[in-house]
Tab-separated table of C-alpha atoms in Angstrom:
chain	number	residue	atom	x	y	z
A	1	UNK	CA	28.403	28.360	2.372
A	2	UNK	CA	27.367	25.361	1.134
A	3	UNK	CA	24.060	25.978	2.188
A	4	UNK	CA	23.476	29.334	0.447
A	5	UNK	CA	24.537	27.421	-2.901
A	6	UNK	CA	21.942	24.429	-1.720
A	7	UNK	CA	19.036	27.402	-0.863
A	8	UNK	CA	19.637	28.116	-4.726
A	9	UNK	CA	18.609	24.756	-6.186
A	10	UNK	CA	16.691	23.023	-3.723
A	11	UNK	CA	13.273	23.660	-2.462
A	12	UNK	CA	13.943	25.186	1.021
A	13	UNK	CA	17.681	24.094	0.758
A	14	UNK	CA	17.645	20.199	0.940
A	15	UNK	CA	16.294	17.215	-0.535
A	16	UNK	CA	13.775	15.828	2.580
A	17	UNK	CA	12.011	17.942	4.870
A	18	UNK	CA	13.739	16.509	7.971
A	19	UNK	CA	17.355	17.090	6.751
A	20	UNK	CA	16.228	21.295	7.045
A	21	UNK	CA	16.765	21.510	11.341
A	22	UNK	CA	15.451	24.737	10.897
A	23	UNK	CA	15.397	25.337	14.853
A	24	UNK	CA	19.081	25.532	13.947
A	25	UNK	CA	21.117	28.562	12.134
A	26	UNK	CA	21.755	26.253	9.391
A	27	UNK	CA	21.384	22.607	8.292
A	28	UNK	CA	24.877	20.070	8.750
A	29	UNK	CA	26.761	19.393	5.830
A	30	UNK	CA	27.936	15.741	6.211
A	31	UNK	CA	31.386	15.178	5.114
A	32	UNK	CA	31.943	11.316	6.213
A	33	UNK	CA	30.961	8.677	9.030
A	34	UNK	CA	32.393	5.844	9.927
A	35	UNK	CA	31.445	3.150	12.878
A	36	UNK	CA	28.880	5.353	15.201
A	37	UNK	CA	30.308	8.962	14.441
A	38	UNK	CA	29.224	11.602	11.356
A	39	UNK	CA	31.648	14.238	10.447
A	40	UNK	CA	30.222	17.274	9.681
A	41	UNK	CA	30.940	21.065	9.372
A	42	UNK	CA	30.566	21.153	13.227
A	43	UNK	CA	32.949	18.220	13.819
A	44	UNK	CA	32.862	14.472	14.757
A	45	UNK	CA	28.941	13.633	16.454
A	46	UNK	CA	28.143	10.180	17.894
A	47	UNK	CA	25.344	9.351	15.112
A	48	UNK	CA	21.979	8.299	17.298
A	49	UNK	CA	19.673	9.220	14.236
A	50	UNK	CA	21.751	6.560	11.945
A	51	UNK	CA	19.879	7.881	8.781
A	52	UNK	CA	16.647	7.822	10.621
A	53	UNK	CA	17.039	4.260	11.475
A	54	UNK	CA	18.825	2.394	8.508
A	55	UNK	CA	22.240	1.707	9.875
A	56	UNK	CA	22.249	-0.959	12.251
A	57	UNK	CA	25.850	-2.357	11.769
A	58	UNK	CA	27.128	1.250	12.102
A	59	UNK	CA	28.533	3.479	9.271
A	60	UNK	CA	30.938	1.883	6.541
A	61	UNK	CA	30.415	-1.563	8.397
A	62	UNK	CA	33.626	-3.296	6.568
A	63	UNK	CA	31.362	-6.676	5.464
A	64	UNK	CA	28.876	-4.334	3.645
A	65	UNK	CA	31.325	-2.208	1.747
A	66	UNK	CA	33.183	-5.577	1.119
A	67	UNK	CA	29.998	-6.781	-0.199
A	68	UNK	CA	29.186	-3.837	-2.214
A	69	UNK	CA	32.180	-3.447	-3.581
A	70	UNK	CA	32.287	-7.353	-4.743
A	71	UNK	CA	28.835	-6.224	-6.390
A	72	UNK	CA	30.179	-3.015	-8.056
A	73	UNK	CA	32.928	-5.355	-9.867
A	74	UNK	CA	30.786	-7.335	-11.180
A	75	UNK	CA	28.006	-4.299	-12.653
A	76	UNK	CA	25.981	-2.978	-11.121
A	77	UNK	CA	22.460	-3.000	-12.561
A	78	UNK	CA	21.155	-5.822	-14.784
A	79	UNK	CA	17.055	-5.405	-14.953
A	80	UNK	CA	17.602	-9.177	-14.961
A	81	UNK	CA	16.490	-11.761	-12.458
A	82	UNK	CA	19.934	-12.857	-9.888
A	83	UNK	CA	20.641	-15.926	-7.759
A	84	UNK	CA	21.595	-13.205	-4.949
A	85	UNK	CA	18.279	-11.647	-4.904
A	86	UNK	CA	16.377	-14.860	-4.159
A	87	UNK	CA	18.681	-15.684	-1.566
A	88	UNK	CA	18.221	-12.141	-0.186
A	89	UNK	CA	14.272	-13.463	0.231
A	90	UNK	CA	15.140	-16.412	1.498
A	91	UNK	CA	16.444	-15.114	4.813
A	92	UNK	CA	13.472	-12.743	4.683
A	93	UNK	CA	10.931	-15.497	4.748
A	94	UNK	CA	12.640	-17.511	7.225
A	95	UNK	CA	12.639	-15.362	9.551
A	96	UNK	CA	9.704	-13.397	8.705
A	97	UNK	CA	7.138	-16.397	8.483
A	98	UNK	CA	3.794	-14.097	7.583
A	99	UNK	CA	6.202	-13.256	4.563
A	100	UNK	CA	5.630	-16.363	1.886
A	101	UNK	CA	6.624	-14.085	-1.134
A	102	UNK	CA	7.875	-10.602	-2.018
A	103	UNK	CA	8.272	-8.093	-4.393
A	104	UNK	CA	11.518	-6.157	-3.677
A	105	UNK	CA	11.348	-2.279	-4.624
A	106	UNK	CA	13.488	0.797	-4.086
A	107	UNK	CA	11.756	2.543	-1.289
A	108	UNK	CA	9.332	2.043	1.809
A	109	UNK	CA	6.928	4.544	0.066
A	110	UNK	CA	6.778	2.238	-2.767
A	111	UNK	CA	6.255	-0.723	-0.902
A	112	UNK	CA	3.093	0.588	1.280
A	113	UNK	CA	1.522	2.059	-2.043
A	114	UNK	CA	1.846	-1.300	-3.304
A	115	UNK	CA	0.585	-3.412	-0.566
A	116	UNK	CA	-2.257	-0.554	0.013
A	117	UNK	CA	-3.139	-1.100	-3.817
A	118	UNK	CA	-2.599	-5.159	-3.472
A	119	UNK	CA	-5.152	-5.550	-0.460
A	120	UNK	CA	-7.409	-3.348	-2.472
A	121	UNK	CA	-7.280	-5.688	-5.201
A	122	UNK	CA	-7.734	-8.454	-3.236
A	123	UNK	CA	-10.339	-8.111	-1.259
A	124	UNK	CA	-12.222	-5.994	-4.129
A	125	UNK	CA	-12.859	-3.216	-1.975
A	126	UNK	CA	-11.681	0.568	-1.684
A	127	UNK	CA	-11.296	1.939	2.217
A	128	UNK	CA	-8.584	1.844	4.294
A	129	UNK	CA	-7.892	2.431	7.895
A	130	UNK	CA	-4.781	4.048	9.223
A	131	UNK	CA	-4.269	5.411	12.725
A	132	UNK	CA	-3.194	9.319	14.419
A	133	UNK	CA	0.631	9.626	14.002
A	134	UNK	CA	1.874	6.769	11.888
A	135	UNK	CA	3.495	7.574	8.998
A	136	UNK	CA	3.258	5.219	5.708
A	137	UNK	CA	4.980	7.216	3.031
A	138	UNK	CA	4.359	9.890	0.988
A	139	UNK	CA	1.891	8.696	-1.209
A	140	UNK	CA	-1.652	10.062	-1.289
A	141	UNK	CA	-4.121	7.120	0.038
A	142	UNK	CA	-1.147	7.416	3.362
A	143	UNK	CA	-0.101	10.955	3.638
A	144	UNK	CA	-3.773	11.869	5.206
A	145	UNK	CA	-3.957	13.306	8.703
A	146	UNK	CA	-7.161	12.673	11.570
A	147	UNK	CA	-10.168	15.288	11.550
A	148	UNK	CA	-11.785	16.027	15.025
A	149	UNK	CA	-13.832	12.683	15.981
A	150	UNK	CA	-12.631	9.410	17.040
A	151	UNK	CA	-12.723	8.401	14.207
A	152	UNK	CA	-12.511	10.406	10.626
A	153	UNK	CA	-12.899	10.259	7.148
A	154	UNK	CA	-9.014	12.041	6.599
A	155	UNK	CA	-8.047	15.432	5.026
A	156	UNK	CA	-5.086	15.603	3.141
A	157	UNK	CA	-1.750	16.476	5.009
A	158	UNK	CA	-0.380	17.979	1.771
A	159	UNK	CA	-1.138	20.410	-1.186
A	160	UNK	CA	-2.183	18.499	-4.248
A	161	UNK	CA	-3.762	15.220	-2.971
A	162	UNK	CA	-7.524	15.583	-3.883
A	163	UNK	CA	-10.054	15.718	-1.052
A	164	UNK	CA	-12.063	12.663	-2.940
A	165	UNK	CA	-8.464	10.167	-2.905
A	166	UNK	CA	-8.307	10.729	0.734
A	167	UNK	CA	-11.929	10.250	1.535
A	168	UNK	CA	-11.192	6.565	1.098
A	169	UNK	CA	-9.328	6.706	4.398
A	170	UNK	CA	-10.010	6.559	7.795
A	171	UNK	CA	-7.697	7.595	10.271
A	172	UNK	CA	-8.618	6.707	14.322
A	173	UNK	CA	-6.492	7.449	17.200
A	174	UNK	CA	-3.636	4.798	18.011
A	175	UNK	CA	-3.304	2.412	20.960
A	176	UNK	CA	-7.159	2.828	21.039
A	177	UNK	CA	-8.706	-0.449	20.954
A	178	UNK	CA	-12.644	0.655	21.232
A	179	UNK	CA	-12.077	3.418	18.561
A	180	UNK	CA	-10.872	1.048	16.084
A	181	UNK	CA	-13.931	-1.280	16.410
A	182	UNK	CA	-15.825	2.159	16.009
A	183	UNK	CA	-14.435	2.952	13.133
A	184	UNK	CA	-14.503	-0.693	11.633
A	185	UNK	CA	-17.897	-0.515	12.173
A	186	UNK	CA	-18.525	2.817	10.473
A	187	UNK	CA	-16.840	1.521	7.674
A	188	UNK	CA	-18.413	-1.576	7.284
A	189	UNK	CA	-18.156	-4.167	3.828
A	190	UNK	CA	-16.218	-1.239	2.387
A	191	UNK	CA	-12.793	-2.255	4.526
A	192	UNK	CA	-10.125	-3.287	2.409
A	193	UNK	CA	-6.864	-2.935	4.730
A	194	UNK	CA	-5.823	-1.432	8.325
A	195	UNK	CA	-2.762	-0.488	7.739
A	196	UNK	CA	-0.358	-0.112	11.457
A	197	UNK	CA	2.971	0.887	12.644
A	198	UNK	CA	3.223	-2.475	15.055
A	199	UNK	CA	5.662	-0.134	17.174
A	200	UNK	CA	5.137	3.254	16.118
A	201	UNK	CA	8.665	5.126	15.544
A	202	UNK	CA	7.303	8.340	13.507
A	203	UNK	CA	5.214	10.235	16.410
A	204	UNK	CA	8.735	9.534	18.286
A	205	UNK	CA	8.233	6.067	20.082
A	206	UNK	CA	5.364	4.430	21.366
A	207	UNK	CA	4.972	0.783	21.857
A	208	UNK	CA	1.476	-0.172	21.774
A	209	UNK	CA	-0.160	-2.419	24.060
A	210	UNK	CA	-0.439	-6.188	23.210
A	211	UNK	CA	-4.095	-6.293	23.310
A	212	UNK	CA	-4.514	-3.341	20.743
A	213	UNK	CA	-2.308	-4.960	18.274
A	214	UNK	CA	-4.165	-8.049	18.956
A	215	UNK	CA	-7.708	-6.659	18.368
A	216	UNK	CA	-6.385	-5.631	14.461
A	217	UNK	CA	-5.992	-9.328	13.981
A	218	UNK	CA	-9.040	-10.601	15.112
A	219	UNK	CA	-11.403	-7.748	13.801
A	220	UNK	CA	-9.547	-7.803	10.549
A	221	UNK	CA	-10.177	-11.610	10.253
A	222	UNK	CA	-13.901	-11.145	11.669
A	223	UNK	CA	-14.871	-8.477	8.840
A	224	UNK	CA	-12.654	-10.132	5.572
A	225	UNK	CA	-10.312	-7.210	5.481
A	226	UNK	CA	-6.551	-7.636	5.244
A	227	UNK	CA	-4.141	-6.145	8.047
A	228	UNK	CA	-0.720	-5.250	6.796
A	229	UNK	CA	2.308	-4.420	9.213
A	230	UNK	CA	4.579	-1.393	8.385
A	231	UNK	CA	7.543	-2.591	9.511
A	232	UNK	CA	9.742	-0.436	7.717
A	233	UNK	CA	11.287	0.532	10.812
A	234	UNK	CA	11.092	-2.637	13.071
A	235	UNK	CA	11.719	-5.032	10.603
A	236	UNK	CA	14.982	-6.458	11.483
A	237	UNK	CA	15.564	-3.806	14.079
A	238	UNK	CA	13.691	-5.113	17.300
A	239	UNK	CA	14.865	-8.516	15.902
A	240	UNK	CA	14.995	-11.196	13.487
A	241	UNK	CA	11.302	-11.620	13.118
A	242	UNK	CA	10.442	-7.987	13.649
A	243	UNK	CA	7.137	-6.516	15.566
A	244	UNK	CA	5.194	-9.095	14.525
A	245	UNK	CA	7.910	-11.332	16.266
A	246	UNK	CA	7.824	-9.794	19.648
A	247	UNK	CA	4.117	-9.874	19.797
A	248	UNK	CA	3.359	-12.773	17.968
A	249	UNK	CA	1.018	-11.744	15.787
A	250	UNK	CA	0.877	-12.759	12.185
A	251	UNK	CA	-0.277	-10.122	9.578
A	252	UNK	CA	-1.593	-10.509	5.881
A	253	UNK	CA	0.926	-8.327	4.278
A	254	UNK	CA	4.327	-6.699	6.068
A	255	UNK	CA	6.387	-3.862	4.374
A	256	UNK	CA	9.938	-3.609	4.886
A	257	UNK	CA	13.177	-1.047	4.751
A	258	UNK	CA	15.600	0.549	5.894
A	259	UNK	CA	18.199	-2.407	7.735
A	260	UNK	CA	17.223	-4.685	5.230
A	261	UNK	CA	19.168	-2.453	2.525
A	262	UNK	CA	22.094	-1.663	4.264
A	263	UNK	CA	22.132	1.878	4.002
A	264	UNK	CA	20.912	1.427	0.672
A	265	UNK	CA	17.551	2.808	-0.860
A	266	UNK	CA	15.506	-0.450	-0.531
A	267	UNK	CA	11.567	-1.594	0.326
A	268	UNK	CA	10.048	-4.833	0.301
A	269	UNK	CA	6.240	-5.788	0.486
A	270	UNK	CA	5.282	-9.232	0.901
A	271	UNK	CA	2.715	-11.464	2.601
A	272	UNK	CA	0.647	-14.526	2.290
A	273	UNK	CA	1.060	-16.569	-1.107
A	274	UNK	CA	-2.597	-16.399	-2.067
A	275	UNK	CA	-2.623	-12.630	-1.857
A	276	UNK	CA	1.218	-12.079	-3.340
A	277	UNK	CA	-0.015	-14.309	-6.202
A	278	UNK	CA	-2.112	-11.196	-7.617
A	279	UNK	CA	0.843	-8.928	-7.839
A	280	UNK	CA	1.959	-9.383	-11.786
A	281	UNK	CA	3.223	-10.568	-13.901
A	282	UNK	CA	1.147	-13.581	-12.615
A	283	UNK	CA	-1.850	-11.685	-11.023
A	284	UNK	CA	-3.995	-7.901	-11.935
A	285	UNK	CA	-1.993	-5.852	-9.803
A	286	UNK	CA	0.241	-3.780	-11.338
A	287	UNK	CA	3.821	-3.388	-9.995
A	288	UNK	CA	7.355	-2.788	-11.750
A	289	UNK	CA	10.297	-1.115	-11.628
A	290	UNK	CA	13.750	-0.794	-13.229
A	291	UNK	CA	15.575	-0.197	-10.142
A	292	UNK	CA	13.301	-2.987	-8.659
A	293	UNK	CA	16.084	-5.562	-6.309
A	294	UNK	CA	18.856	-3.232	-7.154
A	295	UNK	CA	21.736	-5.488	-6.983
A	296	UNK	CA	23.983	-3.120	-5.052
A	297	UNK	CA	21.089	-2.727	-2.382
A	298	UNK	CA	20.594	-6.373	-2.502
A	299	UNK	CA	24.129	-6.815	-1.778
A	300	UNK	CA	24.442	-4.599	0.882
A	301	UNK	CA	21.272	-5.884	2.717
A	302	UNK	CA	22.407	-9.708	2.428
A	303	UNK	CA	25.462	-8.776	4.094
A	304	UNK	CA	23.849	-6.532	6.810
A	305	UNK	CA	21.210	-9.474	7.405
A	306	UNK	CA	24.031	-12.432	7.468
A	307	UNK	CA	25.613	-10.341	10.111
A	308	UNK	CA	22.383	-10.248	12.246
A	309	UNK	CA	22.336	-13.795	11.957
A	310	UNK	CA	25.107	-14.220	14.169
A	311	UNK	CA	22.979	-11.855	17.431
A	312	UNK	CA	25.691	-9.808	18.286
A	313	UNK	CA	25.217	-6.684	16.611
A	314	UNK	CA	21.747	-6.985	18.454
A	315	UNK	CA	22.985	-7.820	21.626
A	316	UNK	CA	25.267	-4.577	21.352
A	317	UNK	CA	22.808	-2.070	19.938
A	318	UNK	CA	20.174	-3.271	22.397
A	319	UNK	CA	22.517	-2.342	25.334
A	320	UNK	CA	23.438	0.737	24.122
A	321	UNK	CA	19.977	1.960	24.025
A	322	UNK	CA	19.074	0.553	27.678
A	323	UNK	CA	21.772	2.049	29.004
A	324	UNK	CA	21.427	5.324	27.225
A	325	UNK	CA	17.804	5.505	27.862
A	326	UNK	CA	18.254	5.019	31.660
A	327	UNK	CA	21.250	7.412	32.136
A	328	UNK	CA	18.928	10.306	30.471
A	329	UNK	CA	16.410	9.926	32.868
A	330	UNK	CA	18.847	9.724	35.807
A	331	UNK	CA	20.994	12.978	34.376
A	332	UNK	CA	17.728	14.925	33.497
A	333	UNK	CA	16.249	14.160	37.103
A	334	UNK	CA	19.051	15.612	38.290
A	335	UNK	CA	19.451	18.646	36.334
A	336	UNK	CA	15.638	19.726	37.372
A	337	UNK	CA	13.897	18.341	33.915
A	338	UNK	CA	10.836	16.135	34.199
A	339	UNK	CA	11.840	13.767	31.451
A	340	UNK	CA	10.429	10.048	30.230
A	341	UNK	CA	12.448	8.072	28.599
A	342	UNK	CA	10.671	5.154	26.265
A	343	UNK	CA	13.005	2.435	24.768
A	344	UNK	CA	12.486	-0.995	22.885
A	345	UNK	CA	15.888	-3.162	21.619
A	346	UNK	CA	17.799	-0.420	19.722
A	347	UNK	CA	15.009	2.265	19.604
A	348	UNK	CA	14.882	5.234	22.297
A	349	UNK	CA	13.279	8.656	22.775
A	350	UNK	CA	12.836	11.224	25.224
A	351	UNK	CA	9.533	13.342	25.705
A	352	UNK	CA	10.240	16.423	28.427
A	353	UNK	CA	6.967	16.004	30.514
A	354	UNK	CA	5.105	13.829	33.079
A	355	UNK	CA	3.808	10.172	32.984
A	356	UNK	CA	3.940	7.786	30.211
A	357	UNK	CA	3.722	8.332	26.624
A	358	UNK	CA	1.149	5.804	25.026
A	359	UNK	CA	-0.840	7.780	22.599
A	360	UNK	CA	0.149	10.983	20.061
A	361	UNK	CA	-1.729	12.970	21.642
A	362	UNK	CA	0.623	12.017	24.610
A	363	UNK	CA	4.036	13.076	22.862
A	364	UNK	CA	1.997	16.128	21.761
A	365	UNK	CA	1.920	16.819	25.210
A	366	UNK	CA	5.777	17.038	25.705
A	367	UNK	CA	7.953	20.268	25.344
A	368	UNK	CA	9.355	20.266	21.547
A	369	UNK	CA	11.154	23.612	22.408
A	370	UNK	CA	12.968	21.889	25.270
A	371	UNK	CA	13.909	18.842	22.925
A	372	UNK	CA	15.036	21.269	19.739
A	373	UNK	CA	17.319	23.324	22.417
A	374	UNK	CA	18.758	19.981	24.040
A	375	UNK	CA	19.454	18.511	20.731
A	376	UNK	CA	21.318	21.593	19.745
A	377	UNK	CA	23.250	21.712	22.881
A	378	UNK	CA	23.873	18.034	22.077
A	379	UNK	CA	25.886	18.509	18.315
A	380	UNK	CA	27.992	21.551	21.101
A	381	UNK	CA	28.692	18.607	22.838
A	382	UNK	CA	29.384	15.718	20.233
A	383	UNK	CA	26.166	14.066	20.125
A	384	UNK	CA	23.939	14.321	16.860
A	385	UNK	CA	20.421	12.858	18.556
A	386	UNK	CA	17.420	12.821	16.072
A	387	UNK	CA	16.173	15.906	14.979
A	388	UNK	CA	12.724	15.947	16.322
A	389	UNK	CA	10.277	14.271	19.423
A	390	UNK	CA	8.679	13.155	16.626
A	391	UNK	CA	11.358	10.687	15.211
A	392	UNK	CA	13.230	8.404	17.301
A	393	UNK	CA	17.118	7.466	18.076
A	394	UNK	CA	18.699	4.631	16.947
A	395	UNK	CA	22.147	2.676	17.958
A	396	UNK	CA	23.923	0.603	16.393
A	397	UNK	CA	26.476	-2.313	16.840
A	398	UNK	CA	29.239	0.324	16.602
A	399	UNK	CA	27.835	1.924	19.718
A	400	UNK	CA	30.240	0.240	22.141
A	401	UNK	CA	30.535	0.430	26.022
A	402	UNK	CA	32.961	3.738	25.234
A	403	UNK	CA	30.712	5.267	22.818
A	404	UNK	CA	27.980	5.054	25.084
A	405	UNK	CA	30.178	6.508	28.523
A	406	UNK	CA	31.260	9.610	25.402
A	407	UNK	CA	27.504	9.968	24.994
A	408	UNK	CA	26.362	9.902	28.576
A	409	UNK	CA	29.315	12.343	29.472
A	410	UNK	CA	28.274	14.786	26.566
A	411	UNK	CA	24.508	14.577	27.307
A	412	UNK	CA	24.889	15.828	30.836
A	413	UNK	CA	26.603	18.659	29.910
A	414	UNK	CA	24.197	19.026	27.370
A	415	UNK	CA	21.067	19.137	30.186
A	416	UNK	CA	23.218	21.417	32.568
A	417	UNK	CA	23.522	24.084	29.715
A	418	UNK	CA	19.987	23.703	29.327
A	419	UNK	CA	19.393	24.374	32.723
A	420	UNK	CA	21.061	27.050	33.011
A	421	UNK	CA	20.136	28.859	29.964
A	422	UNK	CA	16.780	28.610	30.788
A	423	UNK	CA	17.002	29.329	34.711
């Protein structure tokens, strides 16, 4: 098996922590996708994780391979400045206005760390706040989980990050306006940076409330601290102009991934000119890289973005997931299963319990062993959904009318298997 040879030279088997499905007798081998389906060693699945978010035109979209392939002839890696990559900013900051320059790097851990290090530098102070269940990375100042108060100096969600990096973190429960200003407070001239999932789509999904997202603005402005916008998930997925887009709210510094590379290992951070100005060669802080604006990324992102342009593959992908989203609540009512469904543009999940899900603590609440067991019954039936409540499913523009009827068909077999298995 190819996973007894993978068990051999891999830590635990694979090379990230979510590829592992452990709730399942083995991890899937992928052996191709094209358009919304993956082939793997248990057949053809319609694809709703779509690499955890970074294929929005669906797999081996035929303008991004041309694109890439155009690249590939001509070399593919320079460590030289290119007339593509500046265009590739160019659409950024048009559409992204808060963005007035960038820095374009190779991952969305590498662009938090730097715009967590840039606001540092900027404002010349050391603390940052981040909130219960968003994810930044895996860096140490990010990868720092919330003690027992409202708000908490963080511990370290990993072996080998120092107790003394992570004290210069706060993390305070999200959605929660009045525990923010608590925990502003408690920090006081120390704040560098809140740093915020606008729409958080690592705790599974939950779209915050417009007045929360508001208060970050105006209490980051009140105290001098800078408020950057993790929008390596949103950004170019709920639209255009991202998040900050559909609530109008314009932060310091935005991070980027995922659609804007194509499929392709890409981050960007960028912000407001006075504070990109810092980032060298022409300010203090330190950031290179010699995969920095891979070309082939570059490519593939340009093409993916030009295609957005044009509001189709939106209009498509945003269907899919309302109609998805509304059939599993209808098809899990019916099977017995008290199920809420949340869904924003091409983003969905599905939390097996009662009332809304607003908070962590809410999609805590919900019955993981329900949602490992459906997805499982799922790849029986020829749906891959995303691995855990605590990620989020994704469609695409390859996720017709047809694709989504396949899905709804398989899914309620999928919850009458359940049902019965579990009487």
């Amino acid at each position: 098996m190819v996973f007894d040879r993978a068990r051999r030279v891999f830590p635990g088997g694979v090379n990230s922590p979510a590829r592992a499905l452990k709730h399942l007798p083995a991890p899937l081998v992928a052996q191709g996708a094209e358009g919304p389906y993956l082939y793997t060693d248990r057949g053809r699945l319609v694809d709703y994780c779509l690499a955890f978010g970074a294929v929005i035109l669906g797999h081996g979209n035929p303008r991004v391979r041309e694109a890439v392939e155009a690249q590939l002839r001509r070399g593919w890696i320079y460590a030289l400045l290119t007339e593509q990559e500046v265009e590739f900013a160019e659409v950024i900051t048009r559409h992204v206005p808060s963005v007035e320059k960038l820095r374009i790097v190779s991952t969305g851990t590498e662009a938090t760390m730097n715009a967590v290090r840039l606001a540092r530098g900027y404002t010349k102070r050391d603390v940052i706040i981040k909130f219960d269940g968003n994810f930044h990375g895996s860096h140490d100042y990010v990868l720092v989980k919330a003690g027992s108060g409202a708000a908490t100096w963080g511990v370290p969600t990993s072996a080998g990050i120092p107790q003394d990096v992570v004290k210069l973190t706060v993390v305070t429960p999200y959605n929660d306006t009045e525990a923010f200003y608590k925990a502003v407070k408690e920090v006081g001239e120390r704040l560098a940076a809140v740093i915020v999932e606008p729409i958080a789509g690592n705790y599974g999904l939950i779209i915050p409330d417009r007045d929360f997202i508001k208060a970050l603005r105006e209490e980051t402005e009140r105290v001098g601290a800078l408020l950057i916008f993790d929008e390596i998930i949103t950004g170019f997925r709920v639209g255009l102009g991202g998040a900050q887009g559909h609530f109008g709210v314009r932060p310091d510094l935005t991070t980027l991934g995922k659609v804007i590379g194509g499929g392709f290992p890409i981050g960007v951070f960028g912000g407001r000119g006075d504070v990109m100005d810092l980032v060298a060669p022409s300010g203090p802080v330190y950031n290179a890289g010699t995969f920095n604006a891979h070309p082939v990324s570059v490519a593939a992102g340009l093409a993916t973005l030009r295609e957005l342009e044009t509001g189709q593959p939106y209009k498509t992908a945003n269907e899919a997931a309302e109609k998805i989203a509304k059939a599993v609540e209808d098809v899990a009512g019916r099977a017995g299963f008290d199920v809420v469904v949340k869904q924003i543009a091409s983003m969905f999940q599905l939390y097996f319990k009662k009332g809304d899900v607003k908070t962590p603590q809410d999609v805590r609440e919900s019955n993981e062993k329900l949602y490992l067991k459906l997805h499982e019954l799922a790849i029986k039936h020829g749906v891959y959904l995303t691995p855990s409540q605590y990620e989020v499913n994704f469609t695409s523009a390859a996720h017709t009318g047809e694709v989504v009827e396949e899905t709804i068909a398989a899914l309620e077999k999928a919850f009458t298997e359940l049902k019965s298995q579990i009487g």
